[in-house]
Coordinates of C-alpha atoms in Angstrom, one line a residue:
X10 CA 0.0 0.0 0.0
X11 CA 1.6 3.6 -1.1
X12 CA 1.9 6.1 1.4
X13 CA 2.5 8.8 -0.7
X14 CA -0.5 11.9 -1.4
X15 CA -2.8 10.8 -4.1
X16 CA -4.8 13.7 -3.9
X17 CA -3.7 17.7 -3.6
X18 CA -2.6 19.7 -0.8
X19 CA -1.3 22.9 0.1
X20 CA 0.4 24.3 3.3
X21 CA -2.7 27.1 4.5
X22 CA -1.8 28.3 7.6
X23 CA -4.1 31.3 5.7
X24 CA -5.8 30.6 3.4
X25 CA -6.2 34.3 1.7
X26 CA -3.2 35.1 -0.4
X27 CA -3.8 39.0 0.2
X28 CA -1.9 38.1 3.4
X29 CA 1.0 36.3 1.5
X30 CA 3.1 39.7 1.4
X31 CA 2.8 40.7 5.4
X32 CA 4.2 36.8 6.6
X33 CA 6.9 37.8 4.1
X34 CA 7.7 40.8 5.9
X35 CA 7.5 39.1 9.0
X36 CA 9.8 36.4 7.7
X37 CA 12.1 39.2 6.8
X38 CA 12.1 40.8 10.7
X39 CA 12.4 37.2 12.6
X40 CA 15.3 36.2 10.4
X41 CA 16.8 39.3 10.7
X42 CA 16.4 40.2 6.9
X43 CA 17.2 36.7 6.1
X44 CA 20.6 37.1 7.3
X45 CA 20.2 34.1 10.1
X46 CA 20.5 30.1 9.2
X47 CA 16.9 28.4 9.1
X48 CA 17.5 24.8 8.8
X49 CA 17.2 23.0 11.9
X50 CA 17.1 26.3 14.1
X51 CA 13.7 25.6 16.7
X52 CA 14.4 28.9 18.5
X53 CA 14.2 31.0 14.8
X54 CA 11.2 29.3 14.0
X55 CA 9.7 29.8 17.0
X56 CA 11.0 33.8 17.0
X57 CA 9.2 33.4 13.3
X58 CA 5.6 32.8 15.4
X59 CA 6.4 35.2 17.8
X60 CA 6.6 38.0 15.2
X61 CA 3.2 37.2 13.3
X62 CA 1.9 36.8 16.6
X63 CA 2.6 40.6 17.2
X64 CA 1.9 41.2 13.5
X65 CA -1.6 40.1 13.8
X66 CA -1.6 37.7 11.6
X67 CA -1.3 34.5 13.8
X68 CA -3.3 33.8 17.4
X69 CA -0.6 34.3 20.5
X70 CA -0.5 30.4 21.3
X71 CA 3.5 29.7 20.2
X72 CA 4.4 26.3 19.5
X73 CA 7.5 24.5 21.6
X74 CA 9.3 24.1 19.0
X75 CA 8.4 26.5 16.8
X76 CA 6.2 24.0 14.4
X77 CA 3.8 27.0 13.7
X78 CA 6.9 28.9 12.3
X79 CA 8.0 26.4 10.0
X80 CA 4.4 26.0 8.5
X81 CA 4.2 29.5 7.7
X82 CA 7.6 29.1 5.7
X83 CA 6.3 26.8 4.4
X84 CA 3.8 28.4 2.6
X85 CA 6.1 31.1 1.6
X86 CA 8.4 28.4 0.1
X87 CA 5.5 26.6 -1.5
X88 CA 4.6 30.1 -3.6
X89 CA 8.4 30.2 -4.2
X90 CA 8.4 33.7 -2.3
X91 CA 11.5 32.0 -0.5
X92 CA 14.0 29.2 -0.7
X93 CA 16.6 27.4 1.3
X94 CA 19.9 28.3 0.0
X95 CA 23.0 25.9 0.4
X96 CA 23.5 27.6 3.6
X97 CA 20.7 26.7 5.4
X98 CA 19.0 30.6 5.0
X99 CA 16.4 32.0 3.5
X100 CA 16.6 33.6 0.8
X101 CA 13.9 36.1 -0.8
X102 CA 13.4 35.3 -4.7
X103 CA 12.8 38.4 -6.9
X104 CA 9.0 37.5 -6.6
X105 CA 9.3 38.0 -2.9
X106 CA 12.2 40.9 -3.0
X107 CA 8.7 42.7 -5.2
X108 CA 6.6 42.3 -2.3
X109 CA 8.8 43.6 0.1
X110 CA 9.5 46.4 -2.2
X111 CA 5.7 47.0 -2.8
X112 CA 6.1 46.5 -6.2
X113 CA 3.1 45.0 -8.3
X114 CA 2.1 43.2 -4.9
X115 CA -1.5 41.6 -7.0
X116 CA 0.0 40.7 -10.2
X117 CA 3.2 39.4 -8.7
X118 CA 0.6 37.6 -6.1
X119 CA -1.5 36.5 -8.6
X120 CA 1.6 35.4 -11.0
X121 CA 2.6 32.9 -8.4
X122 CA -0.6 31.6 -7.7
X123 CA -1.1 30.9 -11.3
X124 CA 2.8 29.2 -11.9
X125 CA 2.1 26.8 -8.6
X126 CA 2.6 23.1 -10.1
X127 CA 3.2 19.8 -8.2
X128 CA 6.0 19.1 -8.3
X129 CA 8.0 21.8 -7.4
X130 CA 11.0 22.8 -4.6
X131 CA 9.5 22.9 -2.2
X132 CA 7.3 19.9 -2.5
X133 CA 10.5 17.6 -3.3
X134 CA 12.1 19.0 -0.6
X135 CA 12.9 15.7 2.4
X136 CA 11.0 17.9 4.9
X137 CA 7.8 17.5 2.8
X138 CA 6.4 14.1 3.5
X139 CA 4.2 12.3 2.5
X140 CA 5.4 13.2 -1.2
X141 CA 3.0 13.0 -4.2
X142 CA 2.9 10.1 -6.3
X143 CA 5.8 10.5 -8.7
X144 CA 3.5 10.8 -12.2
X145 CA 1.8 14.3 -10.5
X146 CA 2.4 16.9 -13.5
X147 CA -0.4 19.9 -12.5
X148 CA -1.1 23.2 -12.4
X149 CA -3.6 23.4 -9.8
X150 CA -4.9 26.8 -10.0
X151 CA -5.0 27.2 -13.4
X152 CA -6.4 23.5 -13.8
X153 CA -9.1 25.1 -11.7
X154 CA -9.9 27.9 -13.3
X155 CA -10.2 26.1 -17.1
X156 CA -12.5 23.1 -15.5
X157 CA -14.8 26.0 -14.6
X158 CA -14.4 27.7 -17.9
X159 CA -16.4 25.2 -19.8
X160 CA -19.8 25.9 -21.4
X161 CA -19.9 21.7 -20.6
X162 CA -20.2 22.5 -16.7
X163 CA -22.4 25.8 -17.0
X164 CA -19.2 28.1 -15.8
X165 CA -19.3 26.7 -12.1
X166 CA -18.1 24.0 -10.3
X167 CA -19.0 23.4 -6.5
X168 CA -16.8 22.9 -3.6
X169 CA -18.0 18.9 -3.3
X170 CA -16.8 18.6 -7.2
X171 CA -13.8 20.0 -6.7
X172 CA -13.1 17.9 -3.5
X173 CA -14.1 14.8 -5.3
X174 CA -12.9 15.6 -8.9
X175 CA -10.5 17.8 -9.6
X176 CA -8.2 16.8 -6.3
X177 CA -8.0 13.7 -7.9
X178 CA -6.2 15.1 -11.6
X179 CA -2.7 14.6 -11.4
X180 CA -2.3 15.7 -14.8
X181 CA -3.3 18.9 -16.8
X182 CA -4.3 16.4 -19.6
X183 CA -7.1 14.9 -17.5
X184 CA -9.3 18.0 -17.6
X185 CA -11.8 16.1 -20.1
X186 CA -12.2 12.8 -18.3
X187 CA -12.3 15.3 -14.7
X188 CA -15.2 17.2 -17.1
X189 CA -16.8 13.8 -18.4
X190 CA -17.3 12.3 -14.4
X191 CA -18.7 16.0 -12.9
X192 CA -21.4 15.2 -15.7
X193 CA -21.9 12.2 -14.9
X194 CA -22.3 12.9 -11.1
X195 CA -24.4 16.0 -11.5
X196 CA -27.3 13.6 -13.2
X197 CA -27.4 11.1 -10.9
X198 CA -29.7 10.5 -8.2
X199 CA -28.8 11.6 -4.6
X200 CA -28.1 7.6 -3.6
X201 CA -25.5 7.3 -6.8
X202 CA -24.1 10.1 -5.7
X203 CA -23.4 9.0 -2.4
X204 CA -22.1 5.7 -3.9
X205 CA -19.8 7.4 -6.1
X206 CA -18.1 9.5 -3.3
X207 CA -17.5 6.4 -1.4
X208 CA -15.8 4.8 -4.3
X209 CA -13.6 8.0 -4.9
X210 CA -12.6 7.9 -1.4
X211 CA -11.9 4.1 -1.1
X212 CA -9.7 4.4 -4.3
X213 CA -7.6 7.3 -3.2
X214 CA -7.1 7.2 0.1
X215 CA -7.3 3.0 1.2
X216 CA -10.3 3.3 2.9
X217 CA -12.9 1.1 3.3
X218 CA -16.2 2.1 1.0
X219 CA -18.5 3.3 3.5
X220 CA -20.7 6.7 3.9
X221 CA -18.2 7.2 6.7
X222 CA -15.1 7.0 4.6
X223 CA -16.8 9.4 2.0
X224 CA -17.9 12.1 5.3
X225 CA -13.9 11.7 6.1
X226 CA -12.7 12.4 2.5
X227 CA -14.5 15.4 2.4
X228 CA -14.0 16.7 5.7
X229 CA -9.7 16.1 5.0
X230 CA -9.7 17.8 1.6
X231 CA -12.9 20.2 2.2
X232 CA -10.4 22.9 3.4
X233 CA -7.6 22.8 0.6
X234 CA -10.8 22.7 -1.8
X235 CA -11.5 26.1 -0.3
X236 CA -7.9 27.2 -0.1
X237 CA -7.7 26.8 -4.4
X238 CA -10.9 28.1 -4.4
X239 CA -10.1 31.8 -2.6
X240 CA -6.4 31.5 -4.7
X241 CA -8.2 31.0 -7.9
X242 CA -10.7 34.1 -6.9
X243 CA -7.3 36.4 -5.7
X244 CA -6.4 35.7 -10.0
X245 CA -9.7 37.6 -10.9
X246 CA -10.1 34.9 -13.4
X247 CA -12.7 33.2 -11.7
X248 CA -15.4 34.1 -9.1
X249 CA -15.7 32.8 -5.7
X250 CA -19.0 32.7 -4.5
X251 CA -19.3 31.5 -0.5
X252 CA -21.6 29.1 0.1
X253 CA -22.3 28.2 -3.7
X254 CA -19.5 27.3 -6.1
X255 CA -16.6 28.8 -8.5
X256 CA -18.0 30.6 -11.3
X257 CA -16.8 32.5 -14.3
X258 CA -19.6 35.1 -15.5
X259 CA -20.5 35.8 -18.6
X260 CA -18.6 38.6 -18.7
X261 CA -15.2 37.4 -17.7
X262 CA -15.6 34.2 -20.2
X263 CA -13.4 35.2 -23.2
X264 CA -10.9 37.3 -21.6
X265 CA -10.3 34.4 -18.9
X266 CA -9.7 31.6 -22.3
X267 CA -7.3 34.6 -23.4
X268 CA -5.5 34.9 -20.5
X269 CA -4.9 31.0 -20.0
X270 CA -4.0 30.7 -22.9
X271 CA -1.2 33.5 -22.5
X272 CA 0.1 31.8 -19.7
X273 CA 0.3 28.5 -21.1
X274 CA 2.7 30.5 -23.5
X275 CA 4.4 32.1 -21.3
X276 CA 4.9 30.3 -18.2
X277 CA 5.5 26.4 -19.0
X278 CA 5.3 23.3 -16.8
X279 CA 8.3 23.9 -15.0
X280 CA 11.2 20.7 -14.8
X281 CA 13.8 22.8 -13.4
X282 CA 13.7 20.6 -10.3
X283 CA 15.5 17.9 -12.3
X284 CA 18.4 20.7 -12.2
X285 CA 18.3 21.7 -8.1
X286 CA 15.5 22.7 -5.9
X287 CA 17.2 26.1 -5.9
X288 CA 17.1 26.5 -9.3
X289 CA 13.4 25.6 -10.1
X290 CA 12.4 27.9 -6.9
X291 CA 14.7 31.1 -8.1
X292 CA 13.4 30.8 -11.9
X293 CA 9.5 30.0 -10.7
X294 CA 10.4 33.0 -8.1
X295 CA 11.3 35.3 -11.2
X296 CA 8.5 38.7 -10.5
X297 CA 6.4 39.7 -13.1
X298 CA 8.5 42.3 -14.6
X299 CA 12.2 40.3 -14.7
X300 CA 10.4 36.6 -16.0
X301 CA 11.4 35.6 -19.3
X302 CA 9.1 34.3 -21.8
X303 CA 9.0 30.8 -22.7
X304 CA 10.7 29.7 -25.7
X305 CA 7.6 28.7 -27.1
X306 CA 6.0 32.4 -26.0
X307 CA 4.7 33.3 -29.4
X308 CA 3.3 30.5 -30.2
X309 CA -0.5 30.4 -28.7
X310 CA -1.8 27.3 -30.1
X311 CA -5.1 26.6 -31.5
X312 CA -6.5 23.7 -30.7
X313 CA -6.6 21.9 -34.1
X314 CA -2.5 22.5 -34.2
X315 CA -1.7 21.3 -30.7
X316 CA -0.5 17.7 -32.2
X317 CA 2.3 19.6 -34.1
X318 CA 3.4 21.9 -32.2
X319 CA 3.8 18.5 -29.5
X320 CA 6.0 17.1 -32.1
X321 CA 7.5 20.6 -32.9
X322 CA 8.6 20.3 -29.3
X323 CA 9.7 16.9 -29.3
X324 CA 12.2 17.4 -32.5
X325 CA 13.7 20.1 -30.4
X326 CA 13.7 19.0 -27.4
X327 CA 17.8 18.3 -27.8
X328 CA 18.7 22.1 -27.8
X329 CA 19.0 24.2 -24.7
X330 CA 18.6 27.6 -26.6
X331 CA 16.4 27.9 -29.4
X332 CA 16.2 31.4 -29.9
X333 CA 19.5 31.4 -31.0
X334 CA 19.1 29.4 -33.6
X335 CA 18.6 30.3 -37.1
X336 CA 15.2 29.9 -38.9
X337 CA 17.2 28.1 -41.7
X338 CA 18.6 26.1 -38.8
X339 CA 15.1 25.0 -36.7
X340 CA 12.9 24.8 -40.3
X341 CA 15.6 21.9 -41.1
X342 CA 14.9 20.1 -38.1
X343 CA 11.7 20.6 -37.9
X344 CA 11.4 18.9 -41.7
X345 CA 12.2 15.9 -40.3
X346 CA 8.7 15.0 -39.6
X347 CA 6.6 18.5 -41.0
X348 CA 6.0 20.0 -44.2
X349 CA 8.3 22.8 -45.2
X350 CA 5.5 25.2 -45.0
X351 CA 4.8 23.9 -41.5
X352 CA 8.5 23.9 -40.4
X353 CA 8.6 27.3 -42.1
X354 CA 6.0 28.7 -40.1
X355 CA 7.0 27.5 -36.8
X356 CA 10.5 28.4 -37.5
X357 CA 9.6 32.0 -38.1
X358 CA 8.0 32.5 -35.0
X359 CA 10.6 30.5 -32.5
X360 CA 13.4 32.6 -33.7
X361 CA 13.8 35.2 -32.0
X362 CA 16.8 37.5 -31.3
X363 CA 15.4 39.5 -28.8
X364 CA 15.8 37.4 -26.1
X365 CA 16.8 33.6 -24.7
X366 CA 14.9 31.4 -22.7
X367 CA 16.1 27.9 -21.3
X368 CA 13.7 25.1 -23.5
X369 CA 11.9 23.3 -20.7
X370 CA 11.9 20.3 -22.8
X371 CA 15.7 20.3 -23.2
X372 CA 15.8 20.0 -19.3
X373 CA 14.5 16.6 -19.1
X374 CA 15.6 15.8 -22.1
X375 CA 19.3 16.5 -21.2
X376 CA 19.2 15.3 -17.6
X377 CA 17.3 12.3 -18.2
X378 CA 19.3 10.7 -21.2
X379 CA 20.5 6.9 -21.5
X380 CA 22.6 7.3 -24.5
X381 CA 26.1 8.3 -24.4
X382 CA 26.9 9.9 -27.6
X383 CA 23.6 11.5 -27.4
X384 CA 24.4 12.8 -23.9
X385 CA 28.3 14.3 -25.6
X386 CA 26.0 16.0 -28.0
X387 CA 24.1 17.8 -25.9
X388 CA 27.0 18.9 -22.9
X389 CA 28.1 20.2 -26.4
X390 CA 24.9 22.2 -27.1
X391 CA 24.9 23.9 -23.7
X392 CA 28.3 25.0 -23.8
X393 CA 27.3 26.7 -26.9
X394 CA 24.7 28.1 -25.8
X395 CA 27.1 29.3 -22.8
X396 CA 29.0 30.9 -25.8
X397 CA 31.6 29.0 -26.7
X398 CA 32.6 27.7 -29.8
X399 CA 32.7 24.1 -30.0
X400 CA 33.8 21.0 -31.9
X401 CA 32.4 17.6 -31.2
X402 CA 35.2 14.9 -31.5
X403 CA 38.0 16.6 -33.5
X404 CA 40.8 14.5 -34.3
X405 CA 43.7 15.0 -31.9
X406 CA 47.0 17.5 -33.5
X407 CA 49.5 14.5 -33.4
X408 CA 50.0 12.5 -36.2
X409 CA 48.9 9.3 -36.4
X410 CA 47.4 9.1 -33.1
X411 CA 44.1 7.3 -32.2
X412 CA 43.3 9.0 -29.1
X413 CA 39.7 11.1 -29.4
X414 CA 38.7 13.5 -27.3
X415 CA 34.4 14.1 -27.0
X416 CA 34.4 17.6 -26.8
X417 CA 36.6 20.6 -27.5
X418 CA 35.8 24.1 -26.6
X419 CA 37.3 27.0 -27.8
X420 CA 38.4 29.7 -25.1
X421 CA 39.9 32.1 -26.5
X422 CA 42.1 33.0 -29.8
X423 CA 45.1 31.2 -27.8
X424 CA 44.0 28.2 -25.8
X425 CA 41.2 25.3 -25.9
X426 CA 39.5 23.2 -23.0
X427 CA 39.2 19.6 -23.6
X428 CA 36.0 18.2 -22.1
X429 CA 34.9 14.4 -21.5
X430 CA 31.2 13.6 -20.8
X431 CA 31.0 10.6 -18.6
X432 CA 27.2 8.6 -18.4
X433 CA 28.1 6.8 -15.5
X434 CA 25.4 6.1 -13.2
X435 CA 24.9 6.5 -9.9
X436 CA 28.2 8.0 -9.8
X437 CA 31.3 8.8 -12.1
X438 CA 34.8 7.7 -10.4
X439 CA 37.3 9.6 -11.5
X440 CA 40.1 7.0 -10.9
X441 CA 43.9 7.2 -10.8
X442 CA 43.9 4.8 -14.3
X443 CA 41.9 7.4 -16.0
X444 CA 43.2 10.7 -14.5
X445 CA 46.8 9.0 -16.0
X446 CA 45.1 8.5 -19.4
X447 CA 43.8 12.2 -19.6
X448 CA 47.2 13.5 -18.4
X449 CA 49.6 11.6 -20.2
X450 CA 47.2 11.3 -23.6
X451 CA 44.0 13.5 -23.9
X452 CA 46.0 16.7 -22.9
X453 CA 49.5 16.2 -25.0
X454 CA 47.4 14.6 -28.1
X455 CA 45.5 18.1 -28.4
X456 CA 48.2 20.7 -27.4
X457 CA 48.8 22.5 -30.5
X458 CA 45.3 22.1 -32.3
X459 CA 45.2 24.7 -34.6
X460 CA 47.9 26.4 -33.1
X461 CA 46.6 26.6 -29.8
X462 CA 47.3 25.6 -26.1
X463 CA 45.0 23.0 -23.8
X464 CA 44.6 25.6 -21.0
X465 CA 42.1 23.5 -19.3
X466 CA 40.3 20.1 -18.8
X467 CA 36.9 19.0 -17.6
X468 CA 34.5 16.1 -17.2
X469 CA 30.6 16.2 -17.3
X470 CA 28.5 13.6 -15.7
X471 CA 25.3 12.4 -16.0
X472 CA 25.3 11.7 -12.0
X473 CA 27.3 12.2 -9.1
X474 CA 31.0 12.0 -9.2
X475 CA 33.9 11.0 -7.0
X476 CA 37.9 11.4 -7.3
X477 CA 38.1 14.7 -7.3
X478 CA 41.6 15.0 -6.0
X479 CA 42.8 12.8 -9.2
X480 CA 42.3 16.4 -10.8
X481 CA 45.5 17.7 -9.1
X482 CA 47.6 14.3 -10.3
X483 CA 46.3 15.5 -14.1
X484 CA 48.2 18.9 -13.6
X485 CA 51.2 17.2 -12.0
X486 CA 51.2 14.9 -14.9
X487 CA 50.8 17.1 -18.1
X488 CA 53.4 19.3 -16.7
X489 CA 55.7 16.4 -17.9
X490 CA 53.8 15.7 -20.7
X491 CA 53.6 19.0 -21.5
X492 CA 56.9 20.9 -20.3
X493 CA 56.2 24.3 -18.1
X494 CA 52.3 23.7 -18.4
X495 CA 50.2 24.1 -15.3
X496 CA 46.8 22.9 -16.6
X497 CA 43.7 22.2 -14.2
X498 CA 40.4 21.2 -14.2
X499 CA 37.1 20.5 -13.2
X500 CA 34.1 18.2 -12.3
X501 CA 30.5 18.9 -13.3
X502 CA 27.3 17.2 -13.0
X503 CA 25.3 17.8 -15.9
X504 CA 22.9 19.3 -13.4
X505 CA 24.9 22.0 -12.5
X506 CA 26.1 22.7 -15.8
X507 CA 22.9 23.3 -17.3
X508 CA 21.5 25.3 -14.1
X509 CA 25.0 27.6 -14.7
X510 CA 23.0 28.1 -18.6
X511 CA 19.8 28.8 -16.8
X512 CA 21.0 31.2 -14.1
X513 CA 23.1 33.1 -16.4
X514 CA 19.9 33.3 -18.9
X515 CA 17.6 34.5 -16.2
X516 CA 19.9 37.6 -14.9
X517 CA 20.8 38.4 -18.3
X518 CA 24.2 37.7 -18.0
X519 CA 26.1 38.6 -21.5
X520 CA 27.9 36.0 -23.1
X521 CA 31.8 37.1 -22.2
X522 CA 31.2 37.5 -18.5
X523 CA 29.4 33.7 -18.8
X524 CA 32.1 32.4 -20.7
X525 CA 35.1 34.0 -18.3
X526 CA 32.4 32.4 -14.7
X527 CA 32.7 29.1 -16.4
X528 CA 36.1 29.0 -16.7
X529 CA 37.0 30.3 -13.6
X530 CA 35.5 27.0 -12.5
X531 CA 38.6 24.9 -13.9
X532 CA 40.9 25.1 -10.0
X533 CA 41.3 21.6 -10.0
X534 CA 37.6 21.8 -8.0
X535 CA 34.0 19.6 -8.5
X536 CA 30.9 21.0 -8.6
X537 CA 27.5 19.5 -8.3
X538 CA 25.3 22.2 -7.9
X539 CA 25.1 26.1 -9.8
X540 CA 25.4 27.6 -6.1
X541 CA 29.0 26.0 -6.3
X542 CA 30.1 26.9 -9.4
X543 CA 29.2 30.7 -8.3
X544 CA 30.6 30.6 -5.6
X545 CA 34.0 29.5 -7.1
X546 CA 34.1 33.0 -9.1
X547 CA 34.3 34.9 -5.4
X548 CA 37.0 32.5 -3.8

């Protein structure tokens, strides 16, 4: 039997989002503007209850150890307001630095509300338990707000349905079968009704079908039913009407279909988890004014082209950065399987110089892969997209020589990184037998290729990584190999690799200042997280 939440939930310790912005500020004074380590620290959390006590915006009864503190955190972390850094502190995201700032405090509120999906950081996070089931791919609110949109369900849907039904959806593709069984209940007797309840509740929670087990159900969910239902009325996109049901009126009908499907555009499904918790919660934390479009932003599809522009995805789902390609360049690929009119089309509206978004389908896509010459290829698409230029398994300067290195990246008009891209899972050990062979091989075979210096070396894995003092016995030995050389280098999960691509993307960082971060990453050092790659550039 699986212990893990079949049904959705949200931290409420309030329930009204117009309050979101004042347990922020209170967050802010009890960590002493989030200066002061969170994880693990009772007496902060419990300082954390003490000051929304005094706020207002808690009852005085303080926990003993500060439980009431963490669940308000919670919350904040949940709406991506906040996240825990590798340091154990809090850290405001630039959705959360808005509402301290009083900037756009509704449509930064709102924004959230509407880009909450399960999974996300926080709900991965080991404090979280029980976790969702692993195939949950939602976006609740805005799940919400189109199952009410629907000439099908006359514009409403009642708190009981939404207990019953949509708490149920795991995926945003189930919004026609969650449609289909509303119908059905709403023309059944009261006795079918009842019967269908207690089936609901015996499938999704183990319980044994009774009228008590269907009372329970309700009475467990009934509350984060009406949590979604006063989140979803904070978006103005729907209308929550106490005591009745969630309605859309007449009047708010088309704009409401508009405006979903402009978010659909703009703010994607989200599988920035796969790169760090920190990552998802910083880019999902982006406020209204800083957040980047989704490389698929212009592109608003109707519903008879929603089966190609899936399979446009899926043909491009091995670059990181697609508004730097070329039309000429994504109409080719794109030919594989469409029409050149088709490919044509999309192409013209995916490129787009203006600016570059991280392709959300290139994240799983990347992290996920089981092939390793695929996986070479596409560590050699992010570093282009980084900036560098790159060649994929060049032949080495020496003559006759056999050795091949993966990937070589141009620096600079003097000196060349050679990089190899390990798929080792669960971990990549960088042993002494292969630290010898990149030392006395790899690094002499290349020096000189086209007149340039190996300045640097690297390996990208899949997965985790060991050996990383082996990195020190490469310098020692190419500085035999390679007479009055002093070459070092580094280890990188794929993971943080790609978050490196993301975070630079999302602050707008231009291409030379990326290219000189990355490299100041080769100090004979591993890294398998962006914070540490970051934090290598102030060391």
């Amino acid at each position: 039997m699986s212990n893990e939440r079949k049904v959705w939930f949200i931290t409420r310790p309030e329930r009204d989002p117009k309050f979101h912005e004042d347990a922020l500020r209170s967050l802010q004074t009890a960590t002493n503007n989030f200066t002061e380590k969170w994880s693990g620290e009772r007496a902060l959390h419990k300082r954390y209850e003490e000051v929304l006590a005094n706020d207002g915006l808690k009852r005085q009864n303080i926990s003993n150890d500060g439980s009431g503190g963490r669940t308000w955190a919670a919350m904040l972390r949940t709406f991506c307001y906040v996240y825990i850094d590798n340091t154990g502190k809090l850290k405001p995201t630039k959705a959360g630095l808005a509402l301290l700032a009083g900037e756009n405090i509704r449509k930064n509120v709102a924004k959230q509300i509407l880009t909450l999906q399960i999974p996300n950081a926080y709900f991965l996070d080991s404090g979280f338990r029980p976790k969702f089931e692993p195939d949950f791919h939602i976006r609740p609110a805005r799940f919400l707000i189109r199952l009410v949109n629907q000439k099908e369900l006359d514009y409403y849907i009642t708190k009981e349905e939404i207990v019953f039904f949509a708490l149920t959806a795991r995926q945003d593709n189930e919004l026609l079968s969650v449609t289909e069984k509303i119908k059905q209940f709403r023309a059944m007797d009261a006795f079918a009704k009842e019967e269908m309840k207690k089936q609901i509740a015996a499938d999704f929670e183990h319980r044994e079908r009774s009228d008590k087990a269907a009372r329970d159900f309700s009475a467990a969910h009934g509350d984060v039913a009406h949590t979604f239902m006063m989140l979803c009325d904070y978006t103005e996109l729907a209308d929550y009407v106490r005591g009745d049901a969630l309605r859309i009126p007449a009047e708010k009908q088309a704009s409401t279909a508009q405006k979903l499907a402009e978010l659909d555009a703009r703010y994607p499904f989200s599988k920035r988890y796969l790169i760090s918790p920190e990552r998802f919660a910083e880019h999902a934390g982006l406020d209204v004014d800083s957040y980047k479009a989704s490389s698929y932003g212009s592109i608003i599809p109707a519903s008879n082209s929603a089966k190609s522009l899936r399979m446009v995805h899926q043909l491009l789902a091995d670059y990181p950065l697609i508004q730097t390609m070329t039309e000429e360049e994504i109409t080719n690929i794109l030919k594989q399987k469409l029409t050149e009119r088709e490919a044509q089309k999309y192409a013209a509206l995916l490129a787009d110089p203006h600016y570059s978004a991280l392709n959300e389908d290139f994240v799983e896509s990347y992290l996920n892969e089981e092939n390793d010459r695929t996986f070479e290829d596409k560590t050699a698409e992010v570093l282009k997209a980084v900036g560098f230029d790159v060649e994929l398994r060049p032949k080495s300067a020496g003559e006759n020589v056999q050795t091949q290195i993966e990937i070589l990246v141009h620096t600079d008009e003097e000196n060349i990184c050679i990089i190899d891209a390990k798929m080792y899972r669960p971990k990549f050990p960088l042993s002494a037998n292969l630290a010898s062979h990149m030392g006395s091989e790899y690094l002499p075979n290349y020096q000189g290729y086209k007149g340039k210096n190996v300045s640097s070396f690297g390996y990208v894995t899949v997965s985790e990584w060991s050996g990383e003092r082996n990195l020190k016995k490469i310098t020692e030995k190419a500085s035999v190999t390679i007479p009055g050389s002093n070459i070092q280098g580094a280890l990188i999960t794929a993971n943080a690799l790609l978050g490196f691509l993301d975070y630079c993307l999302d602050n707008e960082i231009e291409i030379e200042e990326r290219k000189r971060l990355l490299l100041s990453c080769f100090t004979n050092k591993g890294y398998r997280t962006v914070a540490d790659m970051l934090r290598s550039d102030n060391q």
